[in-house]
């Protein structure tokens, strides 16, 4: 099945309905055959019993139909199969294209509706975030950090996609949820590159350069695609401004605040009196007070950014 | 220790035959993982005992005996467990969606058994950590973990690659690479207190 570039967006539900209808027809045929045999056997006396039984039967069938439909819709893995129908060469070319903004905004640009690339990029981002905490001697609570990493990355991908899709609906942009997921997922490729490099080379200037260049390129690409699918200057500005702001700020957050989350959890769990040799020096000055827990991470983030900006 | 019963159903036997048979099957699969050849023993007679033993061993060894917080042991164990099984389920779903003709439990079985090299790496790391800490200590552990990580990937590729369409092997192997990378990271950054 080719990746469809249309705006119907209802193929998911349609396939579920089809499966459900086919199955119901089979069940009805079987039930009808069973009822015929029953009626002949019981005769007049069984008529009342039969009526009540039929009513109960129908209620049961209705309930079962509802549950069955929900189950076959969401638990049927075959529904997702067309979105994973890709070749390695296609994935490679889409990864490279996600960094190249296209200037043609007069007619809608094509977005490949696949989920393999975006899903793998989100997992890669999780792995890079975990790798970014490479310290040899500091005690790390891997469990908490793992949950935070997975929650952050998946939360961003799914949450921001939904939000931008909602805005696109308000601005009458021609984009489906699947296309938005794919677009934002591939936009994370730039984030992966920047974080992978800057977690290994701790230079602030380098990070800012990459943030602007690589982050900016992938944001421009997404913005260009959205602009080509939206009509009207106000709508374009709203949609693309929101997406650009969220995307760039997320990269900033991952670089600065994520170290802070690590510091915060470490400080909370270890206590502030640790001999200095046990801690690997970080690029964020340790003058900040111990953040209590993720509830105050945002404040700590703001403080970290302020201190960092001041130190330049 | 009582000998394995030759005929089942006899009272007073403490090592029933099915248990010995299962243990032997698990042991045979461990051997297949340590010396990966193209064979389908793991796929044909899959079982989840081996993955369970390995996962529990890994989770137990990754616990800390730190004095300052008592609640450390619980979440640590559960987190490793959840990550291993959730990761294996995700990879299985991914390879099925890509068009692989492997069943759900066969894939879980292969991925679980191929954690064996990393469990061995964990054991070695714990032994190495008994010596004095320093950069050489870290380099030794890094080397061991990298070698075992590569071994795990080679072993799982030998079993899983045949079930995929030939042009999509790379797409199916990449998440396996990420999965074992995360487990290796957990092993490498482990420091008991």
PDB file of N, CA and C in Angstrom, chain A residues 4 7 13 29-30 57 92 97 100 112 115 134 140 146 148-149 165 173 180 186 189 195 200 227 269 291 305 309:
ATOM      1  N   UNK A   4      -0.221   7.169   1.532  1.00  0.00           N
ATOM      2  CA  UNK A   4      -1.193   8.064   0.909  1.00  0.00           C
ATOM      3  C   UNK A   4      -0.943   9.481   1.336  1.00  0.00           C
ATOM      4  N   UNK A   7      -6.009  13.894   2.492  1.00  0.00           N
ATOM      5  CA  UNK A   7      -6.398  14.491   3.756  1.00  0.00           C
ATOM      6  C   UNK A   7      -7.591  13.770   4.368  1.00  0.00           C
ATOM      7  N   UNK A  13      -9.901   4.105  10.935  1.00  0.00           N
ATOM      8  CA  UNK A  13     -11.221   3.698  11.411  1.00  0.00           C
ATOM      9  C   UNK A  13     -11.939   2.867  10.370  1.00  0.00           C
ATOM     10  N   UNK A  29     -24.854 -15.157  11.153  1.00  0.00           N
ATOM     11  CA  UNK A  29     -25.231 -16.376  10.423  1.00  0.00           C
ATOM     12  C   UNK A  29     -25.256 -17.569  11.369  1.00  0.00           C
ATOM     13  N   UNK A  30     -24.241 -17.674  12.205  1.00  0.00           N
ATOM     14  CA  UNK A  30     -24.206 -18.795  13.157  1.00  0.00           C
ATOM     15  C   UNK A  30     -25.371 -18.721  14.128  1.00  0.00           C
ATOM     16  N   UNK A  57     -30.603 -12.024  24.635  1.00  0.00           N
ATOM     17  CA  UNK A  57     -29.610 -12.285  23.610  1.00  0.00           C
ATOM     18  C   UNK A  57     -29.224 -11.019  22.869  1.00  0.00           C
ATOM     19  N   UNK A  92      16.405   6.433   4.731  1.00  0.00           N
ATOM     20  CA  UNK A  92      17.628   7.222   4.658  1.00  0.00           C
ATOM     21  C   UNK A  92      17.377   8.540   3.930  1.00  0.00           C
ATOM     22  N   UNK A  97      16.334  14.462   3.848  1.00  0.00           N
ATOM     23  CA  UNK A  97      15.449  15.537   3.399  1.00  0.00           C
ATOM     24  C   UNK A  97      14.907  16.350   4.557  1.00  0.00           C
ATOM     25  N   UNK A 100      16.580  19.636   4.857  1.00  0.00           N
ATOM     26  CA  UNK A 100      16.678  20.526   3.699  1.00  0.00           C
ATOM     27  C   UNK A 100      15.350  21.239   3.508  1.00  0.00           C
ATOM     28  N   UNK A 112       5.397  12.084   3.685  1.00  0.00           N
ATOM     29  CA  UNK A 112       5.227  10.632   3.710  1.00  0.00           C
ATOM     30  C   UNK A 112       4.583  10.221   5.026  1.00  0.00           C
ATOM     31  N   UNK A 115       5.340   5.672  10.036  1.00  0.00           N
ATOM     32  CA  UNK A 115       5.606   5.797  11.465  1.00  0.00           C
ATOM     33  C   UNK A 115       6.905   5.135  11.901  1.00  0.00           C
ATOM     34  N   UNK A 134      26.734  10.245  30.789  1.00  0.00           N
ATOM     35  CA  UNK A 134      27.868   9.358  31.062  1.00  0.00           C
ATOM     36  C   UNK A 134      28.773  10.009  32.091  1.00  0.00           C
ATOM     37  N   UNK A 140      24.089   7.006  39.774  1.00  0.00           N
ATOM     38  CA  UNK A 140      22.964   7.426  38.953  1.00  0.00           C
ATOM     39  C   UNK A 140      21.779   6.530  39.257  1.00  0.00           C
ATOM     40  N   UNK A 146      15.522   6.973  33.399  1.00  0.00           N
ATOM     41  CA  UNK A 146      14.992   6.307  32.221  1.00  0.00           C
ATOM     42  C   UNK A 146      13.548   6.704  31.994  1.00  0.00           C
ATOM     43  N   UNK A 148      12.078   9.367  33.044  1.00  0.00           N
ATOM     44  CA  UNK A 148      12.028  10.771  32.631  1.00  0.00           C
ATOM     45  C   UNK A 148      12.358  10.909  31.161  1.00  0.00           C
ATOM     46  N   UNK A 149      13.417  10.208  30.712  1.00  0.00           N
ATOM     47  CA  UNK A 149      13.824  10.333  29.303  1.00  0.00           C
ATOM     48  C   UNK A 149      12.710   9.862  28.372  1.00  0.00           C
ATOM     49  N   UNK A 165      -1.638  19.783  15.482  1.00  0.00           N
ATOM     50  CA  UNK A 165      -2.740  19.300  14.658  1.00  0.00           C
ATOM     51  C   UNK A 165      -4.024  20.045  14.995  1.00  0.00           C
ATOM     52  N   UNK A 173      -5.561  24.183   7.959  1.00  0.00           N
ATOM     53  CA  UNK A 173      -4.398  23.690   7.225  1.00  0.00           C
ATOM     54  C   UNK A 173      -4.671  22.264   6.757  1.00  0.00           C
ATOM     55  N   UNK A 180       1.270  14.825  10.570  1.00  0.00           N
ATOM     56  CA  UNK A 180       1.888  15.688  11.576  1.00  0.00           C
ATOM     57  C   UNK A 180       2.862  14.890  12.437  1.00  0.00           C
ATOM     58  N   UNK A 186      10.327  13.205  12.094  1.00  0.00           N
ATOM     59  CA  UNK A 186      11.537  13.395  11.308  1.00  0.00           C
ATOM     60  C   UNK A 186      12.256  14.679  11.687  1.00  0.00           C
ATOM     61  N   UNK A 189      15.279  14.489  14.019  1.00  0.00           N
ATOM     62  CA  UNK A 189      16.592  14.036  13.556  1.00  0.00           C
ATOM     63  C   UNK A 189      17.646  15.097  13.852  1.00  0.00           C
ATOM     64  N   UNK A 195      22.309  16.929  19.938  1.00  0.00           N
ATOM     65  CA  UNK A 195      22.537  16.427  21.294  1.00  0.00           C
ATOM     66  C   UNK A 195      23.668  15.419  21.319  1.00  0.00           C
ATOM     67  N   UNK A 200      28.966  15.150  23.907  1.00  0.00           N
ATOM     68  CA  UNK A 200      30.338  14.660  23.948  1.00  0.00           C
ATOM     69  C   UNK A 200      31.352  15.782  23.987  1.00  0.00           C
ATOM     70  N   UNK A 227       3.656  25.873   5.805  1.00  0.00           N
ATOM     71  CA  UNK A 227       3.240  27.082   5.073  1.00  0.00           C
ATOM     72  C   UNK A 227       2.628  26.700   3.731  1.00  0.00           C
ATOM     73  N   UNK A 269      18.789  12.775  46.166  1.00  0.00           N
ATOM     74  CA  UNK A 269      18.932  11.431  46.695  1.00  0.00           C
ATOM     75  C   UNK A 269      20.242  11.227  47.424  1.00  0.00           C
ATOM     76  N   UNK A 291      18.078  21.253  43.686  1.00  0.00           N
ATOM     77  CA  UNK A 291      16.665  21.262  43.304  1.00  0.00           C
ATOM     78  C   UNK A 291      15.982  20.082  43.987  1.00  0.00           C
ATOM     79  N   UNK A 305      19.580  28.693  33.116  1.00  0.00           N
ATOM     80  CA  UNK A 305      19.731  29.489  31.900  1.00  0.00           C
ATOM     81  C   UNK A 305      20.256  30.869  32.256  1.00  0.00           C
ATOM     82  N   UNK A 309      23.718  32.358  30.984  1.00  0.00           N
ATOM     83  CA  UNK A 309      23.774  33.567  30.164  1.00  0.00           C
ATOM     84  C   UNK A 309      24.657  34.605  30.832  1.00  0.00           C
TER      85      UNK A 309
END
